[in-house]
N, CA, C and O atoms as CSV, one atom per row, in Angstrom:
chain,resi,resn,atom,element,x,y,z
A,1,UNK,N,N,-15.970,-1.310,82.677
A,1,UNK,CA,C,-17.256,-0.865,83.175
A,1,UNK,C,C,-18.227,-0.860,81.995
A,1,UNK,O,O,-17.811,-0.537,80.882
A,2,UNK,N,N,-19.362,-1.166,82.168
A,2,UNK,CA,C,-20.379,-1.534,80.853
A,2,UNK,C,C,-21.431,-0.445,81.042
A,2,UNK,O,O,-21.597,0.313,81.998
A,3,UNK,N,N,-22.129,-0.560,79.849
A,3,UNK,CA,C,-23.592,0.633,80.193
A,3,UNK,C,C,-24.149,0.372,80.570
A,3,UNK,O,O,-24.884,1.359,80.541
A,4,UNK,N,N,-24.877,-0.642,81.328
A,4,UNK,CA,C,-25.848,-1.144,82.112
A,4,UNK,C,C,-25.153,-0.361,83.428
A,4,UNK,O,O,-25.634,0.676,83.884
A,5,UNK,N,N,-24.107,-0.925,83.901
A,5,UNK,CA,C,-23.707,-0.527,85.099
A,5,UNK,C,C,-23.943,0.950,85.595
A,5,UNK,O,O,-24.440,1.401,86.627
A,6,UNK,N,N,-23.213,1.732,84.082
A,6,UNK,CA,C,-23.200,3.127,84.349
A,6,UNK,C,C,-24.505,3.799,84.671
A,6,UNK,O,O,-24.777,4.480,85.660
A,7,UNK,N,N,-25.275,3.468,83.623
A,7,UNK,CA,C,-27.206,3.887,83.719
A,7,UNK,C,C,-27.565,3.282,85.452
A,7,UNK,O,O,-28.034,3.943,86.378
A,8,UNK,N,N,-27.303,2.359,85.450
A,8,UNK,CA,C,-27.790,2.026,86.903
A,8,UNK,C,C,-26.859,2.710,87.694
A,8,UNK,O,O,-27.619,3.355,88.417
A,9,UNK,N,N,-26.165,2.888,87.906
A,9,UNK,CA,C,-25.357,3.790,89.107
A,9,UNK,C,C,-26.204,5.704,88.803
A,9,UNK,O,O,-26.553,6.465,89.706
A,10,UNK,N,N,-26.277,5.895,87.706
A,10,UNK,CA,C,-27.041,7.109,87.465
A,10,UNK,C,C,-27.868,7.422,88.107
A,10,UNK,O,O,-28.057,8.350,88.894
A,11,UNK,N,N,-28.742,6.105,87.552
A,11,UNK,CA,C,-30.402,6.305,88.195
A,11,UNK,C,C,-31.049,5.203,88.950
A,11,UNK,O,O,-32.242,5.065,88.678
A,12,UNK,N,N,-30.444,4.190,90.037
A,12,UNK,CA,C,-30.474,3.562,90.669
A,12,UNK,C,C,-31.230,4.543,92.135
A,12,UNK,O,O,-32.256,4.137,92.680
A,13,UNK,N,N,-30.818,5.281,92.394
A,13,UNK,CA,C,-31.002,6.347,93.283
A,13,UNK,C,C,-32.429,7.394,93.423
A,13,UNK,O,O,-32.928,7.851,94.452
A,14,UNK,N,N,-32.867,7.577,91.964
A,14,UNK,CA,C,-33.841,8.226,91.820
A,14,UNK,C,C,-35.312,7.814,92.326
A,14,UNK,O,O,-35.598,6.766,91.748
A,15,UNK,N,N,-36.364,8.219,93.178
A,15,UNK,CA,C,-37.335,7.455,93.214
A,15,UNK,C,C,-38.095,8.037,91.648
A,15,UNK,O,O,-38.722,7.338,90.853
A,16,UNK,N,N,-37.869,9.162,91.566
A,16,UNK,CA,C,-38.590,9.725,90.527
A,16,UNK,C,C,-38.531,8.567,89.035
A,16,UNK,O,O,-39.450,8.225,88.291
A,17,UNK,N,N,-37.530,8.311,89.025
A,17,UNK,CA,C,-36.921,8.053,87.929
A,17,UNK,C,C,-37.680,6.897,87.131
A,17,UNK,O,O,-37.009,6.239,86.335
A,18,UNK,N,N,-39.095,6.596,87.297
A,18,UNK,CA,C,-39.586,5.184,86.540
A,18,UNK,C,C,-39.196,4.872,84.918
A,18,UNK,O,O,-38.971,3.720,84.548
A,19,UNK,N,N,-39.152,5.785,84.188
A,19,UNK,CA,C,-38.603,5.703,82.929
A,19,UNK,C,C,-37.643,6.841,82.685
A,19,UNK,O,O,-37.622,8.005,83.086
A,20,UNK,N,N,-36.693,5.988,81.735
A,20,UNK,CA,C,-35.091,7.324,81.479
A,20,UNK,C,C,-35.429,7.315,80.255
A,20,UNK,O,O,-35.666,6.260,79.667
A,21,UNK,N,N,-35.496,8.421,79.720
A,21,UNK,CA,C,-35.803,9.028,78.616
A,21,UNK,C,C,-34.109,8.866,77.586
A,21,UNK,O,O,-33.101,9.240,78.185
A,22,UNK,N,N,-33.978,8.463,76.501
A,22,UNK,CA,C,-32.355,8.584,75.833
A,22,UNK,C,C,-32.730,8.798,74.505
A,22,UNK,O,O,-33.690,8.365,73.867
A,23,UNK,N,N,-31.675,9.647,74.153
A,23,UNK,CA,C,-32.047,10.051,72.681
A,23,UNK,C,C,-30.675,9.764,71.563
A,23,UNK,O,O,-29.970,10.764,71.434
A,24,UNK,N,N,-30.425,9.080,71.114
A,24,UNK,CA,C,-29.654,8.653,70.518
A,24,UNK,C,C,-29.164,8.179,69.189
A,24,UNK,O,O,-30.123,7.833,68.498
A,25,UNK,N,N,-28.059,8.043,68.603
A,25,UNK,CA,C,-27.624,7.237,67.214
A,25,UNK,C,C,-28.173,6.102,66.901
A,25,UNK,O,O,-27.982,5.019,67.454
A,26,UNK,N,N,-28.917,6.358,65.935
A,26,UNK,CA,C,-29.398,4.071,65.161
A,26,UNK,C,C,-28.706,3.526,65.425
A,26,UNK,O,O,-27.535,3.869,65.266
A,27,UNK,N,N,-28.994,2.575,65.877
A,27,UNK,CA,C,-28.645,1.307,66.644
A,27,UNK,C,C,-26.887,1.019,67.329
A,27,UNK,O,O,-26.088,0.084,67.271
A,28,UNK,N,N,-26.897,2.570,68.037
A,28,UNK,CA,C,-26.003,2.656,68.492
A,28,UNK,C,C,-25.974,1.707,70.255
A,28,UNK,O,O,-24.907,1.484,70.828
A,29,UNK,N,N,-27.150,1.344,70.753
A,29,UNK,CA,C,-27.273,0.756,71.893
A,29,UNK,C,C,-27.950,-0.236,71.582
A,29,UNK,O,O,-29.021,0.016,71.030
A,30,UNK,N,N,-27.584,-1.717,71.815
A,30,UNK,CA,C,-28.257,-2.832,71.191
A,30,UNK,C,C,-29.589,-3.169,72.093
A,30,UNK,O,O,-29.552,-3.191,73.323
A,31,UNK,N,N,-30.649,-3.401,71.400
A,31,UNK,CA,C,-31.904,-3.102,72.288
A,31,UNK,C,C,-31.974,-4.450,73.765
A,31,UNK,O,O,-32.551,-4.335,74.846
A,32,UNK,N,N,-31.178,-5.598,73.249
A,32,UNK,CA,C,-31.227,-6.723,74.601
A,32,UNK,C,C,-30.318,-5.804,75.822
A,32,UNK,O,O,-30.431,-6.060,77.020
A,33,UNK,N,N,-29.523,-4.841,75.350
A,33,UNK,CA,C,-28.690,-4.059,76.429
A,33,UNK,C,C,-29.595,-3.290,77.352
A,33,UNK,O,O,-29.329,-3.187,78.549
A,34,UNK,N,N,-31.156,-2.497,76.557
A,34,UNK,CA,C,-32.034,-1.995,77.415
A,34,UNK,C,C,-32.936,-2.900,78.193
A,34,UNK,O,O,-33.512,-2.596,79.237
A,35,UNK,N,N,-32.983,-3.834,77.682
A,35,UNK,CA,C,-33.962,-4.604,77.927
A,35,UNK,C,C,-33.480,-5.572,79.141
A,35,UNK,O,O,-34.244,-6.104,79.947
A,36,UNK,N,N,-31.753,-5.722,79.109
A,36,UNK,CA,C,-31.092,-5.891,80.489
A,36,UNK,C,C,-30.751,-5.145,81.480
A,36,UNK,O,O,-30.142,-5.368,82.526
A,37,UNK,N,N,-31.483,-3.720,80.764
A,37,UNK,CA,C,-31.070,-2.194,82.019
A,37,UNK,C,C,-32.608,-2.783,82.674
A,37,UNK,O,O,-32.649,-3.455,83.705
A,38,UNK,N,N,-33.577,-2.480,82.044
A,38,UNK,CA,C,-34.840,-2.630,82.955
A,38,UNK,C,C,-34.519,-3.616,83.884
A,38,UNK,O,O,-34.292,-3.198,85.020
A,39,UNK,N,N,-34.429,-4.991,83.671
A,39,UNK,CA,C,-34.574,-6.286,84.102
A,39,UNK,C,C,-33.789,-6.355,85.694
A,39,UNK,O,O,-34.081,-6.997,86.703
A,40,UNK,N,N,-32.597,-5.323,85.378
A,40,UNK,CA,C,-31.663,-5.346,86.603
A,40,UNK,C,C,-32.448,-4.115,87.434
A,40,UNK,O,O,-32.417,-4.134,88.664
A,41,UNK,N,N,-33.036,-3.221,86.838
A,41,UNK,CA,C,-33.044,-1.730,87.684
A,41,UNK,C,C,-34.977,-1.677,88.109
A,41,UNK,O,O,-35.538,-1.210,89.100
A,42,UNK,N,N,-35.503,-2.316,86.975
A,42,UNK,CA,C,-36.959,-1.931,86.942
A,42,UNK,C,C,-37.530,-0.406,86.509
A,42,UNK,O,O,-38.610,0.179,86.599
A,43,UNK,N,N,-36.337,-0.129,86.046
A,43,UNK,CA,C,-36.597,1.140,85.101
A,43,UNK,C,C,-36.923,1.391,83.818
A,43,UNK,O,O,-35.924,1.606,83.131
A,44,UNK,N,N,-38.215,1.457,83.086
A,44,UNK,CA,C,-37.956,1.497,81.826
A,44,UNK,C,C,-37.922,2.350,80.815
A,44,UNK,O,O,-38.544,3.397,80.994
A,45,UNK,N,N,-37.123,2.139,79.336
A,45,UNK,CA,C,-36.041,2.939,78.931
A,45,UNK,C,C,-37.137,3.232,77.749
A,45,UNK,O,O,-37.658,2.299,77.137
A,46,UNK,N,N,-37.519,4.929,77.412
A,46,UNK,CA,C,-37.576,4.710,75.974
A,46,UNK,C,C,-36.890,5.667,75.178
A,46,UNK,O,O,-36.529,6.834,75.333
A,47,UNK,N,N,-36.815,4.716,74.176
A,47,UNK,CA,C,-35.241,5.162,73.513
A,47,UNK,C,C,-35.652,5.205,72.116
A,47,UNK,O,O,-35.916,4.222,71.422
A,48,UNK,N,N,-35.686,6.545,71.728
A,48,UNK,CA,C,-35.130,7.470,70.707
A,48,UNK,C,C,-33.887,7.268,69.798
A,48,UNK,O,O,-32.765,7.114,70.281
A,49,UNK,N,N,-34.119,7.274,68.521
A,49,UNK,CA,C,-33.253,7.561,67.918
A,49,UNK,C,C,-32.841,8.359,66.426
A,49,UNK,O,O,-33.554,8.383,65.423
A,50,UNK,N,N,-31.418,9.030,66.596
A,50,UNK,CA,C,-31.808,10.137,64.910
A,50,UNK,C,C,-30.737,9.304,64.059
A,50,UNK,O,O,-30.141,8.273,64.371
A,51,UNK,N,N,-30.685,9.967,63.041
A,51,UNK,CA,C,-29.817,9.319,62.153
A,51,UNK,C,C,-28.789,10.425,61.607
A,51,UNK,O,O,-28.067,9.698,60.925
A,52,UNK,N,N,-28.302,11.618,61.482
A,52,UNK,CA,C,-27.686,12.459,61.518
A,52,UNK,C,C,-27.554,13.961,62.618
A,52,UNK,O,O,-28.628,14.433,62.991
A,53,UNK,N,N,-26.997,14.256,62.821
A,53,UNK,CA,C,-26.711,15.900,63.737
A,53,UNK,C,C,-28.060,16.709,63.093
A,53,UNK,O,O,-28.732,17.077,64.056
A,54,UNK,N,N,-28.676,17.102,61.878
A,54,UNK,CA,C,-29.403,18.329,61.641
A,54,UNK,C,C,-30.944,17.633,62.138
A,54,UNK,O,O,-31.885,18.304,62.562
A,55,UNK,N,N,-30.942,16.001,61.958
A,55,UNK,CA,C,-32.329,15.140,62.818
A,55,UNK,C,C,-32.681,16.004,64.163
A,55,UNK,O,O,-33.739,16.541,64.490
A,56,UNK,N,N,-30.912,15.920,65.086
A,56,UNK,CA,C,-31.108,15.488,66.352
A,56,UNK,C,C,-31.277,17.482,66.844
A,56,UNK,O,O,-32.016,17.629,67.818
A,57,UNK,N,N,-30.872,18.406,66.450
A,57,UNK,CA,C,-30.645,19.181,66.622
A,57,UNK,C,C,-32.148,20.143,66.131
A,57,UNK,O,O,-32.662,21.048,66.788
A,58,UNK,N,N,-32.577,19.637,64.877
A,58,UNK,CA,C,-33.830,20.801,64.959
A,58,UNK,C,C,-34.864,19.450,65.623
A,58,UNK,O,O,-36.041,19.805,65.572
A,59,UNK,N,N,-34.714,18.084,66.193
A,59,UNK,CA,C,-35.807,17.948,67.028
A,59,UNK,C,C,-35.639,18.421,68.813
A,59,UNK,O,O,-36.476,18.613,69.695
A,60,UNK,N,N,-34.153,18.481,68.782
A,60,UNK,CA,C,-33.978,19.010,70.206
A,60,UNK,C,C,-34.581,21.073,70.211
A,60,UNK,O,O,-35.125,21.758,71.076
A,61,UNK,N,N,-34.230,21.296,69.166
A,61,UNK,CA,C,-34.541,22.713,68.719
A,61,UNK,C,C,-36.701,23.053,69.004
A,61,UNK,O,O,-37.517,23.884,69.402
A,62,UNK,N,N,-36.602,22.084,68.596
A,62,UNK,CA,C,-38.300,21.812,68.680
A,62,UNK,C,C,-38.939,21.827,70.232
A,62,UNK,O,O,-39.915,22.394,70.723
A,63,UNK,N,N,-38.351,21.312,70.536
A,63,UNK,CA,C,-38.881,20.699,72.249
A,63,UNK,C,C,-37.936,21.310,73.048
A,63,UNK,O,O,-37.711,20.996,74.217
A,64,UNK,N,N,-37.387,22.173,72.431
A,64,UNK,CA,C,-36.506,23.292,73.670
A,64,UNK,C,C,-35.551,22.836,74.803
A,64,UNK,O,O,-35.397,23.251,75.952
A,65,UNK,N,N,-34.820,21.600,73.920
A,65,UNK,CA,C,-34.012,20.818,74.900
A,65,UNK,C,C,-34.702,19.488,75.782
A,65,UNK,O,O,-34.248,18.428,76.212
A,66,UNK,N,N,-35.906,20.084,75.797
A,66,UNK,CA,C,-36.706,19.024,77.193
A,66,UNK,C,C,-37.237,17.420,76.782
A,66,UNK,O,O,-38.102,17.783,75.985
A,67,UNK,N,N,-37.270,16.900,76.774
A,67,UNK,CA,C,-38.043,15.253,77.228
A,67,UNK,C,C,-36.949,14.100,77.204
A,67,UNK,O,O,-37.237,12.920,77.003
A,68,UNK,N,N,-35.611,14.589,77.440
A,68,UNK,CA,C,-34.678,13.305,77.360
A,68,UNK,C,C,-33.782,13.718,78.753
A,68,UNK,O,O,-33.387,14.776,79.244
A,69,UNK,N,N,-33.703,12.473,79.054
A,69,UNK,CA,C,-33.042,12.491,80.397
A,69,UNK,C,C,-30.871,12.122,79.767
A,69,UNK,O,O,-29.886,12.709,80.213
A,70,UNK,N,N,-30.895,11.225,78.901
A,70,UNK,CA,C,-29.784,11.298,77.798
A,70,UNK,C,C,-29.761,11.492,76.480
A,70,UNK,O,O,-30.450,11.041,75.566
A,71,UNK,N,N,-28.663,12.396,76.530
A,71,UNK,CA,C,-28.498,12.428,74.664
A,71,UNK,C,C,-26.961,12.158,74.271
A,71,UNK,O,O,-26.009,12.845,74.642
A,72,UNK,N,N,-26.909,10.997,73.429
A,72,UNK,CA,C,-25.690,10.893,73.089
A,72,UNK,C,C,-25.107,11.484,71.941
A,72,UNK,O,O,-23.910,11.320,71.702
């Protein structure tokens, strides 16, 4: 099963859902992989990324958890 698939089974469903918010590791998701999530779903992705735990944690600390729909 691939990540395209999974993200689309997620949020395939949502009308809300025009962009999925992801917050994530450098270049832990290769950007033609988002760019084949939109293409299949028409959802588009913007994608965040930190480079260590104390990045991801005082910017999630900042924004009180809120503006990402994933965090890996």
């Amino acid at each position: 099963m691939n990540f395209s698939f999974i993200l689309f089974t997620l949020f395939s469903g949502s009308a809300l859902a025009n962009i999925l918010y992801i917050y994530n590791w450098t270049e832990y998701i290769p950007s033609a992989l988002l760019a084949e999530f939109t293409k299949q779903t028409g959802i588009k992705v913007a994608y965040s990324t930190f480079e260590s735990n104390e990045e991801m944690y005082a910017k999630l600390k900042l924004t009180k958890g809120g503006g990402y729909d994933l965090i890996f």
